[in-house]
Amino acid sequence: METPSIFDRGIEKVKNVVSEASVEQRGFIKAIARTCYDGWLQGWHEGNGGNLSYRMTPEETSACRSYFSETVGEWVGLGVRAVGLQNECFVVTAQGAQFRNVMLDPASCLGIVEVNPTGDAYRNVWGFKGGGQPTSEFTSHFINHSVRKAVTNGSCRIVYHAHPTSAIALGSVLQNDSKKLSRALWQSLAESILLLPEGIGATKRLAPGSIELAGATSELMEKTSSVLWPHHGVICSANDLDSALGLMHTIEKASAIYLQAAAAKRGASGPDMPTDADLRSVAEAFGVTLEEKYLG
Ligand code: 13P
Ligand code: ZN
């Protein structure tokens, strides 16, 4: 192959800079970077912990398409076929990226992937500068987007995974049991009744990044927006970034309140908690219905 001239290389460099800057300046990229930093400030993203994905709107995709790489990556098989995600584009955090750095360098810490027309493979079309790849949990994000898009009639656009301290600790204390966890959240903070009336699901302890973890999470996400990964973290889904961060925050805060109240009781019979009748009346005031199987 002919070696490109200095001129051609110069043009290529300018094109890359323009492509980077043009996508980085979009409101949705800035909002994702800010959310990542907000999560970092909460202490939920030690090292490269956590990942986030956003399903772009058709308008955002067409506005960015001319800045996608001319030499797009190879199709990468996902080992699963997701219903309803054919040809969709996602912004995804890069594997190994640190949430505190996304705002400083979006084109390295984030990338855009496009799903193929059969919904079982993706390719990188923007970002991942320096040879990055989508998060190691991308299979989970992908299947969960498929499930949540279907159950929310297309409203859900965010899947967000974090390592919130108290929620992980509460999981250990309550044997990572969905019913005990859901009740503890509802009883500790009324806001969690409003945001999470369907309760929180918990998977078994499964390997991070595994297809088994992705599958178990998506089964739970048929019924709930939020799932605890025992001794690892929480993954939640929402329509927009503020709702995703707010949901994670509510789960974490309710967990912290439960643990603090239980610790303050020091071995007594446990914190004084609202009864089922109390929980039902808060739910009624909020106009939501609590998942019945987690009551009683
Ligand atoms: P990634 O850096 O691949 O996103 O992994 C972080 C993580 O939290 C895995 O569960
Ligand atoms: Zn994790």
PDB file of C-alpha atoms and ligand atoms in Angstrom:
ATOM      1  CA  MET A   1       0.000   0.000   0.000  1.00  0.00           C
ATOM      2  CA  GLU A   2       1.184   3.532  -0.819  1.00  0.00           C
ATOM      3  CA  THR A   3       2.500   5.500   2.202  1.00  0.00           C
ATOM      4  CA  PRO A   4       0.231   8.509   2.829  1.00  0.00           C
ATOM      5  CA  SER A   5       1.902  11.859   2.169  1.00  0.00           C
ATOM      6  CA  ILE A   6       2.522  14.435   4.901  1.00  0.00           C
ATOM      7  CA  PHE A   7      -0.400  16.354   3.412  1.00  0.00           C
ATOM      8  CA  ASP A   8      -2.772  13.349   3.645  1.00  0.00           C
ATOM      9  CA  ARG A   9      -1.669  12.656   7.219  1.00  0.00           C
ATOM     10  CA  GLY A  10      -2.259  16.314   8.085  1.00  0.00           C
ATOM     11  CA  ILE A  11      -5.773  16.181   6.622  1.00  0.00           C
ATOM     12  CA  GLU A  12      -6.467  12.961   8.553  1.00  0.00           C
ATOM     13  CA  LYS A  13      -5.350  14.611  11.832  1.00  0.00           C
ATOM     14  CA  VAL A  14      -7.538  17.674  11.236  1.00  0.00           C
ATOM     15  CA  LYS A  15     -10.514  15.406  10.448  1.00  0.00           C
ATOM     16  CA  ASN A  16      -9.984  13.513  13.733  1.00  0.00           C
ATOM     17  CA  VAL A  17      -9.775  16.725  15.754  1.00  0.00           C
ATOM     18  CA  VAL A  18     -12.957  18.060  14.117  1.00  0.00           C
ATOM     19  CA  SER A  19     -14.774  14.756  14.660  1.00  0.00           C
ATOM     20  CA  GLU A  20     -13.732  14.612  18.323  1.00  0.00           C
ATOM     21  CA  ALA A  21     -14.655  18.211  19.079  1.00  0.00           C
ATOM     22  CA  SER A  22     -17.942  18.141  17.154  1.00  0.00           C
ATOM     23  CA  VAL A  23     -19.302  15.155  19.070  1.00  0.00           C
ATOM     24  CA  GLU A  24     -17.788  16.206  22.411  1.00  0.00           C
ATOM     25  CA  GLN A  25     -19.643  19.518  22.234  1.00  0.00           C
ATOM     26  CA  ARG A  26     -23.073  17.821  21.997  1.00  0.00           C
ATOM     27  CA  GLY A  27     -25.331  18.353  24.988  1.00  0.00           C
ATOM     28  CA  PHE A  28     -25.831  14.618  25.586  1.00  0.00           C
ATOM     29  CA  ILE A  29     -22.077  13.947  25.758  1.00  0.00           C
ATOM     30  CA  LYS A  30     -21.588  16.839  28.190  1.00  0.00           C
ATOM     31  CA  ALA A  31     -24.499  15.585  30.319  1.00  0.00           C
ATOM     32  CA  ILE A  32     -23.069  12.039  30.417  1.00  0.00           C
ATOM     33  CA  ALA A  33     -19.642  13.390  31.438  1.00  0.00           C
ATOM     34  CA  ARG A  34     -21.241  15.468  34.199  1.00  0.00           C
ATOM     35  CA  THR A  35     -23.225  12.478  35.491  1.00  0.00           C
ATOM     36  CA  CYS A  36     -20.057  10.374  35.598  1.00  0.00           C
ATOM     37  CA  TYR A  37     -18.348  13.090  37.626  1.00  0.00           C
ATOM     38  CA  ASP A  38     -21.348  13.392  39.966  1.00  0.00           C
ATOM     39  CA  GLY A  39     -21.159   9.620  40.578  1.00  0.00           C
ATOM     40  CA  TRP A  40     -17.433   9.947  41.265  1.00  0.00           C
ATOM     41  CA  LEU A  41     -18.115  12.730  43.812  1.00  0.00           C
ATOM     42  CA  GLN A  42     -20.540  10.384  45.593  1.00  0.00           C
ATOM     43  CA  GLY A  43     -17.719   7.845  46.012  1.00  0.00           C
ATOM     44  CA  TRP A  44     -19.299   5.161  43.856  1.00  0.00           C
ATOM     45  CA  HIS A  45     -16.510   4.830  41.266  1.00  0.00           C
ATOM     46  CA  GLU A  46     -13.224   3.769  42.833  1.00  0.00           C
ATOM     47  CA  GLY A  47     -10.588   3.044  40.191  1.00  0.00           C
ATOM     48  CA  ASN A  48     -12.400   2.130  37.005  1.00  0.00           C
ATOM     49  CA  GLY A  49     -15.488   0.961  38.919  1.00  0.00           C
ATOM     50  CA  GLY A  50     -18.850   1.443  37.232  1.00  0.00           C
ATOM     51  CA  ASN A  51     -20.064   1.972  33.688  1.00  0.00           C
ATOM     52  CA  LEU A  52     -22.854   3.782  31.868  1.00  0.00           C
ATOM     53  CA  SER A  53     -24.610   3.540  28.524  1.00  0.00           C
ATOM     54  CA  TYR A  54     -27.047   5.848  26.752  1.00  0.00           C
ATOM     55  CA  ARG A  55     -29.302   4.882  23.813  1.00  0.00           C
ATOM     56  CA  MET A  56     -29.108   7.848  21.440  1.00  0.00           C
ATOM     57  CA  THR A  57     -32.185   9.369  19.851  1.00  0.00           C
ATOM     58  CA  PRO A  58     -32.491   9.134  16.020  1.00  0.00           C
ATOM     59  CA  GLU A  59     -31.963  12.932  15.862  1.00  0.00           C
ATOM     60  CA  GLU A  60     -28.716  12.723  17.862  1.00  0.00           C
ATOM     61  CA  THR A  61     -27.490   9.860  15.697  1.00  0.00           C
ATOM     62  CA  SER A  62     -28.122  11.713  12.445  1.00  0.00           C
ATOM     63  CA  ALA A  63     -26.532  14.897  13.803  1.00  0.00           C
ATOM     64  CA  CYS A  64     -23.366  12.947  14.706  1.00  0.00           C
ATOM     65  CA  ARG A  65     -23.197  10.495  11.812  1.00  0.00           C
ATOM     66  CA  SER A  66     -20.991  12.676   9.603  1.00  0.00           C
ATOM     67  CA  TYR A  67     -18.399  12.722  12.410  1.00  0.00           C
ATOM     68  CA  PHE A  68     -18.300   8.942  12.810  1.00  0.00           C
ATOM     69  CA  SER A  69     -14.964   7.360  11.825  1.00  0.00           C
ATOM     70  CA  GLU A  70     -14.500   6.672   8.136  1.00  0.00           C
ATOM     71  CA  THR A  71     -12.739   3.470   9.118  1.00  0.00           C
ATOM     72  CA  VAL A  72     -15.329   2.034  11.499  1.00  0.00           C
ATOM     73  CA  GLY A  73     -14.351  -0.922  13.679  1.00  0.00           C
ATOM     74  CA  GLU A  74     -15.098  -4.562  12.896  1.00  0.00           C
ATOM     75  CA  TRP A  75     -18.467  -6.024  13.905  1.00  0.00           C
ATOM     76  CA  VAL A  76     -18.073  -7.698  17.294  1.00  0.00           C
ATOM     77  CA  GLY A  77     -20.514 -10.535  18.047  1.00  0.00           C
ATOM     78  CA  LEU A  78     -22.329 -10.287  21.382  1.00  0.00           C
ATOM     79  CA  GLY A  79     -23.378 -13.922  21.712  1.00  0.00           C
ATOM     80  CA  VAL A  80     -26.986 -12.779  22.224  1.00  0.00           C
ATOM     81  CA  ARG A  81     -29.619 -11.311  19.952  1.00  0.00           C
ATOM     82  CA  ALA A  82     -31.375  -8.296  21.460  1.00  0.00           C
ATOM     83  CA  VAL A  83     -34.920  -7.572  20.396  1.00  0.00           C
ATOM     84  CA  GLY A  84     -35.622  -3.975  19.412  1.00  0.00           C
ATOM     85  CA  LEU A  85     -32.048  -2.689  19.351  1.00  0.00           C
ATOM     86  CA  GLN A  86     -31.260  -3.266  15.665  1.00  0.00           C
ATOM     87  CA  ASN A  87     -29.309  -0.290  14.179  1.00  0.00           C
ATOM     88  CA  GLU A  88     -29.438   1.652  17.466  1.00  0.00           C
ATOM     89  CA  CYS A  89     -26.430   3.756  18.529  1.00  0.00           C
ATOM     90  CA  PHE A  90     -25.211   3.893  22.134  1.00  0.00           C
ATOM     91  CA  VAL A  91     -22.764   6.089  23.983  1.00  0.00           C
ATOM     92  CA  VAL A  92     -20.818   3.748  26.281  1.00  0.00           C
ATOM     93  CA  THR A  93     -18.083   4.269  28.861  1.00  0.00           C
ATOM     94  CA  ALA A  94     -14.803   2.643  27.862  1.00  0.00           C
ATOM     95  CA  GLN A  95     -13.463  -0.454  29.548  1.00  0.00           C
ATOM     96  CA  GLY A  96     -11.029   0.683  32.265  1.00  0.00           C
ATOM     97  CA  ALA A  97     -12.102   4.346  32.062  1.00  0.00           C
ATOM     98  CA  GLN A  98     -12.234   6.245  35.346  1.00  0.00           C
ATOM     99  CA  PHE A  99     -15.443   8.196  35.921  1.00  0.00           C
ATOM    100  CA  ARG A 100     -13.516  11.152  37.342  1.00  0.00           C
ATOM    101  CA  ASN A 101     -11.765  11.607  33.983  1.00  0.00           C
ATOM    102  CA  VAL A 102     -14.727  11.436  31.564  1.00  0.00           C
ATOM    103  CA  MET A 103     -15.306  15.198  31.718  1.00  0.00           C
ATOM    104  CA  LEU A 104     -11.626  15.889  30.978  1.00  0.00           C
ATOM    105  CA  ASP A 105     -11.341  13.541  28.008  1.00  0.00           C
ATOM    106  CA  PRO A 106     -14.695  12.333  26.639  1.00  0.00           C
ATOM    107  CA  ALA A 107     -13.243  10.993  23.373  1.00  0.00           C
ATOM    108  CA  SER A 108     -11.005   8.547  25.297  1.00  0.00           C
ATOM    109  CA  CYS A 109     -13.303   7.643  28.186  1.00  0.00           C
ATOM    110  CA  LEU A 110     -16.432   7.269  26.025  1.00  0.00           C
ATOM    111  CA  GLY A 111     -17.268   5.863  22.629  1.00  0.00           C
ATOM    112  CA  ILE A 112     -20.253   5.406  20.354  1.00  0.00           C
ATOM    113  CA  VAL A 113     -21.191   1.932  19.138  1.00  0.00           C
ATOM    114  CA  GLU A 114     -23.669   1.026  16.445  1.00  0.00           C
ATOM    115  CA  VAL A 115     -25.684  -2.211  16.571  1.00  0.00           C
ATOM    116  CA  ASN A 116     -25.929  -4.293  13.384  1.00  0.00           C
ATOM    117  CA  PRO A 117     -29.212  -4.842  11.494  1.00  0.00           C
ATOM    118  CA  THR A 118     -29.731  -8.253  13.149  1.00  0.00           C
ATOM    119  CA  GLY A 119     -29.180  -6.990  16.707  1.00  0.00           C
ATOM    120  CA  ASP A 120     -26.425  -9.409  17.689  1.00  0.00           C
ATOM    121  CA  ALA A 121     -23.204  -7.471  17.084  1.00  0.00           C
ATOM    122  CA  TYR A 122     -21.822  -3.948  17.428  1.00  0.00           C
ATOM    123  CA  ARG A 123     -19.010  -1.865  16.018  1.00  0.00           C
ATOM    124  CA  ASN A 124     -17.187   1.188  17.349  1.00  0.00           C
ATOM    125  CA  VAL A 125     -17.933   4.303  15.302  1.00  0.00           C
ATOM    126  CA  TRP A 126     -16.626   7.155  17.454  1.00  0.00           C
ATOM    127  CA  GLY A 127     -14.386   7.805  20.490  1.00  0.00           C
ATOM    128  CA  PHE A 128     -12.488   5.078  22.392  1.00  0.00           C
ATOM    129  CA  LYS A 129      -9.407   7.135  21.506  1.00  0.00           C
ATOM    130  CA  GLY A 130      -6.137   5.307  22.088  1.00  0.00           C
ATOM    131  CA  GLY A 131      -7.594   1.887  21.261  1.00  0.00           C
ATOM    132  CA  GLY A 132     -10.297   1.611  23.935  1.00  0.00           C
ATOM    133  CA  GLN A 133     -13.287  -0.722  23.912  1.00  0.00           C
ATOM    134  CA  PRO A 134     -16.806  -0.611  25.399  1.00  0.00           C
ATOM    135  CA  THR A 135     -17.111  -1.495  29.094  1.00  0.00           C
ATOM    136  CA  SER A 136     -16.543  -5.128  30.072  1.00  0.00           C
ATOM    137  CA  GLU A 137     -20.205  -5.122  31.212  1.00  0.00           C
ATOM    138  CA  PHE A 138     -21.467  -4.157  27.747  1.00  0.00           C
ATOM    139  CA  THR A 139     -23.367  -7.438  27.296  1.00  0.00           C
ATOM    140  CA  SER A 140     -25.352  -6.624  30.447  1.00  0.00           C
ATOM    141  CA  HIS A 141     -26.023  -3.091  29.282  1.00  0.00           C
ATOM    142  CA  PHE A 142     -27.079  -4.378  25.861  1.00  0.00           C
ATOM    143  CA  ILE A 143     -29.556  -7.054  27.041  1.00  0.00           C
ATOM    144  CA  ASN A 144     -30.904  -4.773  29.761  1.00  0.00           C
ATOM    145  CA  HIS A 145     -31.516  -1.960  27.283  1.00  0.00           C
ATOM    146  CA  SER A 146     -33.457  -4.418  25.179  1.00  0.00           C
ATOM    147  CA  VAL A 147     -35.626  -5.532  28.122  1.00  0.00           C
ATOM    148  CA  ARG A 148     -36.170  -2.050  29.561  1.00  0.00           C
ATOM    149  CA  LYS A 149     -36.898  -0.495  26.143  1.00  0.00           C
ATOM    150  CA  ALA A 150     -39.647  -3.100  25.668  1.00  0.00           C
ATOM    151  CA  VAL A 151     -41.215  -2.782  29.145  1.00  0.00           C
ATOM    152  CA  THR A 152     -41.150   1.042  29.117  1.00  0.00           C
ATOM    153  CA  ASN A 153     -42.494   1.423  25.566  1.00  0.00           C
ATOM    154  CA  GLY A 154     -39.193   2.893  24.437  1.00  0.00           C
ATOM    155  CA  SER A 155     -38.782   5.481  27.223  1.00  0.00           C
ATOM    156  CA  CYS A 156     -35.775   3.905  28.955  1.00  0.00           C
ATOM    157  CA  ARG A 157     -32.476   5.214  27.539  1.00  0.00           C
ATOM    158  CA  ILE A 158     -29.973   4.806  30.401  1.00  0.00           C
ATOM    159  CA  VAL A 159     -28.336   1.793  32.022  1.00  0.00           C
ATOM    160  CA  TYR A 160     -26.019   2.802  34.882  1.00  0.00           C
ATOM    161  CA  HIS A 161     -23.804   0.578  37.034  1.00  0.00           C
ATOM    162  CA  ALA A 162     -22.043   1.863  40.175  1.00  0.00           C
ATOM    163  CA  HIS A 163     -20.338   0.492  43.291  1.00  0.00           C
ATOM    164  CA  PRO A 164     -22.289   2.293  46.075  1.00  0.00           C
ATOM    165  CA  THR A 165     -20.851   1.356  49.484  1.00  0.00           C
ATOM    166  CA  SER A 166     -23.936   1.103  51.700  1.00  0.00           C
ATOM    167  CA  ALA A 167     -26.076  -0.745  49.150  1.00  0.00           C
ATOM    168  CA  ILE A 168     -23.375  -3.407  48.785  1.00  0.00           C
ATOM    169  CA  ALA A 169     -23.017  -3.628  52.594  1.00  0.00           C
ATOM    170  CA  LEU A 170     -26.795  -3.877  53.066  1.00  0.00           C
ATOM    171  CA  GLY A 171     -26.831  -6.743  50.571  1.00  0.00           C
ATOM    172  CA  SER A 172     -24.355  -8.671  52.731  1.00  0.00           C
ATOM    173  CA  VAL A 173     -26.301  -7.972  55.930  1.00  0.00           C
ATOM    174  CA  LEU A 174     -29.613  -9.083  54.394  1.00  0.00           C
ATOM    175  CA  GLN A 175     -28.286 -12.188  52.626  1.00  0.00           C
ATOM    176  CA  ASN A 176     -28.708 -10.494  49.219  1.00  0.00           C
ATOM    177  CA  ASP A 177     -32.381 -11.366  49.406  1.00  0.00           C
ATOM    178  CA  SER A 178     -34.662  -9.304  47.104  1.00  0.00           C
ATOM    179  CA  LYS A 179     -37.572  -9.297  49.554  1.00  0.00           C
ATOM    180  CA  LYS A 180     -35.515  -8.295  52.609  1.00  0.00           C
ATOM    181  CA  LEU A 181     -33.670  -5.646  50.609  1.00  0.00           C
ATOM    182  CA  SER A 182     -36.799  -4.131  49.064  1.00  0.00           C
ATOM    183  CA  ARG A 183     -38.524  -3.928  52.453  1.00  0.00           C
ATOM    184  CA  ALA A 184     -35.429  -2.406  54.073  1.00  0.00           C
ATOM    185  CA  LEU A 185     -35.255   0.322  51.405  1.00  0.00           C
ATOM    186  CA  TRP A 186     -39.002   1.099  51.604  1.00  0.00           C
ATOM    187  CA  GLN A 187     -38.906   1.160  55.410  1.00  0.00           C
ATOM    188  CA  SER A 188     -35.813   3.362  55.642  1.00  0.00           C
ATOM    189  CA  LEU A 189     -36.639   6.180  53.226  1.00  0.00           C
ATOM    190  CA  ALA A 190     -40.084   7.106  51.881  1.00  0.00           C
ATOM    191  CA  GLU A 191     -38.505   8.330  48.621  1.00  0.00           C
ATOM    192  CA  SER A 192     -37.610   4.755  47.733  1.00  0.00           C
ATOM    193  CA  ILE A 193     -41.323   3.861  47.783  1.00  0.00           C
ATOM    194  CA  LEU A 194     -41.891   6.535  45.147  1.00  0.00           C
ATOM    195  CA  LEU A 195     -38.889   5.703  42.970  1.00  0.00           C
ATOM    196  CA  LEU A 196     -38.807   1.949  43.440  1.00  0.00           C
ATOM    197  CA  PRO A 197     -42.323   0.600  44.124  1.00  0.00           C
ATOM    198  CA  GLU A 198     -41.391  -2.559  42.196  1.00  0.00           C
ATOM    199  CA  GLY A 199     -38.554  -3.199  44.676  1.00  0.00           C
ATOM    200  CA  ILE A 200     -34.941  -4.104  43.974  1.00  0.00           C
ATOM    201  CA  GLY A 201     -33.945  -7.496  42.582  1.00  0.00           C
ATOM    202  CA  ALA A 202     -30.754  -9.318  43.573  1.00  0.00           C
ATOM    203  CA  THR A 203     -28.868 -11.804  41.423  1.00  0.00           C
ATOM    204  CA  LYS A 204     -26.728 -14.620  42.792  1.00  0.00           C
ATOM    205  CA  ARG A 205     -23.033 -13.817  43.098  1.00  0.00           C
ATOM    206  CA  LEU A 206     -21.881 -14.083  39.476  1.00  0.00           C
ATOM    207  CA  ALA A 207     -18.664 -13.147  37.697  1.00  0.00           C
ATOM    208  CA  PRO A 208     -18.402  -9.506  36.601  1.00  0.00           C
ATOM    209  CA  GLY A 209     -18.753  -9.103  32.847  1.00  0.00           C
ATOM    210  CA  SER A 210     -20.178 -12.618  32.397  1.00  0.00           C
ATOM    211  CA  ILE A 211     -23.058 -13.596  30.136  1.00  0.00           C
ATOM    212  CA  GLU A 212     -24.601 -15.346  33.190  1.00  0.00           C
ATOM    213  CA  LEU A 213     -24.665 -12.041  35.101  1.00  0.00           C
ATOM    214  CA  ALA A 214     -26.155 -10.271  32.067  1.00  0.00           C
ATOM    215  CA  GLY A 215     -28.873 -12.954  31.716  1.00  0.00           C
ATOM    216  CA  ALA A 216     -29.791 -13.076  35.426  1.00  0.00           C
ATOM    217  CA  THR A 217     -29.976  -9.262  35.581  1.00  0.00           C
ATOM    218  CA  SER A 218     -32.183  -8.981  32.521  1.00  0.00           C
ATOM    219  CA  GLU A 219     -34.657 -11.533  33.940  1.00  0.00           C
ATOM    220  CA  LEU A 220     -35.035  -9.309  37.017  1.00  0.00           C
ATOM    221  CA  MET A 221     -35.201  -6.166  34.895  1.00  0.00           C
ATOM    222  CA  GLU A 222     -38.397  -7.484  33.273  1.00  0.00           C
ATOM    223  CA  LYS A 223     -40.006  -6.420  36.576  1.00  0.00           C
ATOM    224  CA  THR A 224     -37.753  -3.773  38.111  1.00  0.00           C
ATOM    225  CA  SER A 225     -35.465  -0.909  37.099  1.00  0.00           C
ATOM    226  CA  SER A 226     -32.787  -1.792  39.654  1.00  0.00           C
ATOM    227  CA  VAL A 227     -30.741  -4.861  40.518  1.00  0.00           C
ATOM    228  CA  LEU A 228     -28.111  -5.558  43.177  1.00  0.00           C
ATOM    229  CA  TRP A 229     -25.050  -7.536  42.151  1.00  0.00           C
ATOM    230  CA  PRO A 230     -23.988  -9.121  45.483  1.00  0.00           C
ATOM    231  CA  HIS A 231     -20.603  -7.991  46.814  1.00  0.00           C
ATOM    232  CA  HIS A 232     -20.152  -5.943  43.662  1.00  0.00           C
ATOM    233  CA  GLY A 233     -22.609  -3.099  42.964  1.00  0.00           C
ATOM    234  CA  VAL A 234     -25.970  -1.929  41.683  1.00  0.00           C
ATOM    235  CA  ILE A 235     -27.180  -1.638  38.091  1.00  0.00           C
ATOM    236  CA  CYS A 236     -30.181   0.533  37.365  1.00  0.00           C
ATOM    237  CA  SER A 237     -32.079   1.795  34.346  1.00  0.00           C
ATOM    238  CA  ALA A 238     -33.968   5.017  33.765  1.00  0.00           C
ATOM    239  CA  ASN A 239     -35.409   7.292  31.113  1.00  0.00           C
ATOM    240  CA  ASP A 240     -32.760   9.982  31.550  1.00  0.00           C
ATOM    241  CA  LEU A 241     -29.472  10.705  33.301  1.00  0.00           C
ATOM    242  CA  ASP A 242     -30.938  12.679  36.216  1.00  0.00           C
ATOM    243  CA  SER A 243     -33.397   9.881  36.966  1.00  0.00           C
ATOM    244  CA  ALA A 244     -30.642   7.242  36.826  1.00  0.00           C
ATOM    245  CA  LEU A 245     -28.388   9.172  39.210  1.00  0.00           C
ATOM    246  CA  GLY A 246     -31.365   9.974  41.461  1.00  0.00           C
ATOM    247  CA  LEU A 247     -32.383   6.326  41.590  1.00  0.00           C
ATOM    248  CA  MET A 248     -28.863   5.163  42.471  1.00  0.00           C
ATOM    249  CA  HIS A 249     -28.659   7.913  45.095  1.00  0.00           C
ATOM    250  CA  THR A 250     -31.982   6.903  46.643  1.00  0.00           C
ATOM    251  CA  ILE A 251     -30.973   3.225  46.854  1.00  0.00           C
ATOM    252  CA  GLU A 252     -27.637   4.158  48.403  1.00  0.00           C
ATOM    253  CA  LYS A 253     -29.099   6.665  50.855  1.00  0.00           C
ATOM    254  CA  ALA A 254     -31.889   4.333  52.017  1.00  0.00           C
ATOM    255  CA  SER A 255     -29.279   1.588  52.508  1.00  0.00           C
ATOM    256  CA  ALA A 256     -27.076   3.931  54.563  1.00  0.00           C
ATOM    257  CA  ILE A 257     -30.029   4.979  56.725  1.00  0.00           C
ATOM    258  CA  TYR A 258     -30.936   1.340  57.412  1.00  0.00           C
ATOM    259  CA  LEU A 259     -27.356   0.441  58.348  1.00  0.00           C
ATOM    260  CA  GLN A 260     -26.907   3.516  60.544  1.00  0.00           C
ATOM    261  CA  ALA A 261     -30.211   2.968  62.323  1.00  0.00           C
ATOM    262  CA  ALA A 262     -29.407  -0.721  62.876  1.00  0.00           C
ATOM    263  CA  ALA A 263     -25.904   0.125  64.153  1.00  0.00           C
ATOM    264  CA  ALA A 264     -27.280   2.791  66.492  1.00  0.00           C
ATOM    265  CA  LYS A 265     -29.585   0.179  68.026  1.00  0.00           C
ATOM    266  CA  ARG A 266     -26.493  -1.909  68.861  1.00  0.00           C
ATOM    267  CA  GLY A 267     -27.770  -5.446  69.115  1.00  0.00           C
ATOM    268  CA  ALA A 268     -31.293  -4.547  70.194  1.00  0.00           C
ATOM    269  CA  SER A 269     -34.035  -6.121  68.130  1.00  0.00           C
ATOM    270  CA  GLY A 270     -33.309  -3.877  65.155  1.00  0.00           C
ATOM    271  CA  PRO A 271     -34.387  -0.388  64.176  1.00  0.00           C
ATOM    272  CA  ASP A 272     -38.019   0.643  64.623  1.00  0.00           C
ATOM    273  CA  MET A 273     -39.450   0.267  61.194  1.00  0.00           C
ATOM    274  CA  PRO A 274     -42.757   1.178  59.550  1.00  0.00           C
ATOM    275  CA  THR A 275     -45.255  -1.687  59.343  1.00  0.00           C
ATOM    276  CA  ASP A 276     -46.693  -2.986  56.068  1.00  0.00           C
ATOM    277  CA  ALA A 277     -49.774  -0.849  56.699  1.00  0.00           C
ATOM    278  CA  ASP A 278     -47.518   2.233  57.019  1.00  0.00           C
ATOM    279  CA  LEU A 279     -45.735   1.346  53.781  1.00  0.00           C
ATOM    280  CA  ARG A 280     -49.040   0.864  51.960  1.00  0.00           C
ATOM    281  CA  SER A 281     -50.284   4.245  53.101  1.00  0.00           C
ATOM    282  CA  VAL A 282     -47.097   6.014  51.920  1.00  0.00           C
ATOM    283  CA  ALA A 283     -47.432   4.222  48.570  1.00  0.00           C
ATOM    284  CA  GLU A 284     -51.053   5.344  48.359  1.00  0.00           C
ATOM    285  CA  ALA A 285     -50.031   8.953  49.076  1.00  0.00           C
ATOM    286  CA  PHE A 286     -47.489   8.732  46.226  1.00  0.00           C
ATOM    287  CA  GLY A 287     -50.014   7.032  43.924  1.00  0.00           C
ATOM    288  CA  VAL A 288     -47.836   3.942  43.391  1.00  0.00           C
ATOM    289  CA  THR A 289     -48.373   0.237  44.093  1.00  0.00           C
ATOM    290  CA  LEU A 290     -45.723  -1.705  45.994  1.00  0.00           C
ATOM    291  CA  GLU A 291     -44.645  -5.114  44.685  1.00  0.00           C
ATOM    292  CA  GLU A 292     -46.884  -7.396  46.751  1.00  0.00           C
ATOM    293  CA  LYS A 293     -44.483 -10.335  46.946  1.00  0.00           C
ATOM    294  CA  TYR A 294     -41.989  -8.232  48.919  1.00  0.00           C
ATOM    295  CA  LEU A 295     -44.523  -7.298  51.609  1.00  0.00           C
ATOM    296  CA  GLY A 296     -45.516  -9.380  54.647  1.00  0.00           C
TER     297      GLY A 296
HETATM  298  P1  13P B   1     -15.225  -1.508  33.127  1.00  0.00           P
HETATM  299  O1  13P B   1     -14.043  -0.599  33.375  1.00  0.00           O
HETATM  300  O2  13P B   1     -14.932  -2.533  32.086  1.00  0.00           O
HETATM  301  O3  13P B   1     -16.457  -0.700  32.811  1.00  0.00           O
HETATM  302  O4  13P B   1     -15.490  -2.332  34.464  1.00  0.00           O
HETATM  303  C1  13P B   1     -15.841  -1.697  35.648  1.00  0.00           C
HETATM  304  C2  13P B   1     -16.793  -2.484  36.453  1.00  0.00           C
HETATM  305  O5  13P B   1     -17.386  -1.926  37.364  1.00  0.00           O
HETATM  306  C3  13P B   1     -17.047  -3.911  36.146  1.00  0.00           C
HETATM  307  O6  13P B   1     -18.177  -4.378  36.805  1.00  0.00           O
HETATM  308 ZN    ZN B   2     -18.688  -3.168  38.626  1.00  0.00          ZN
END
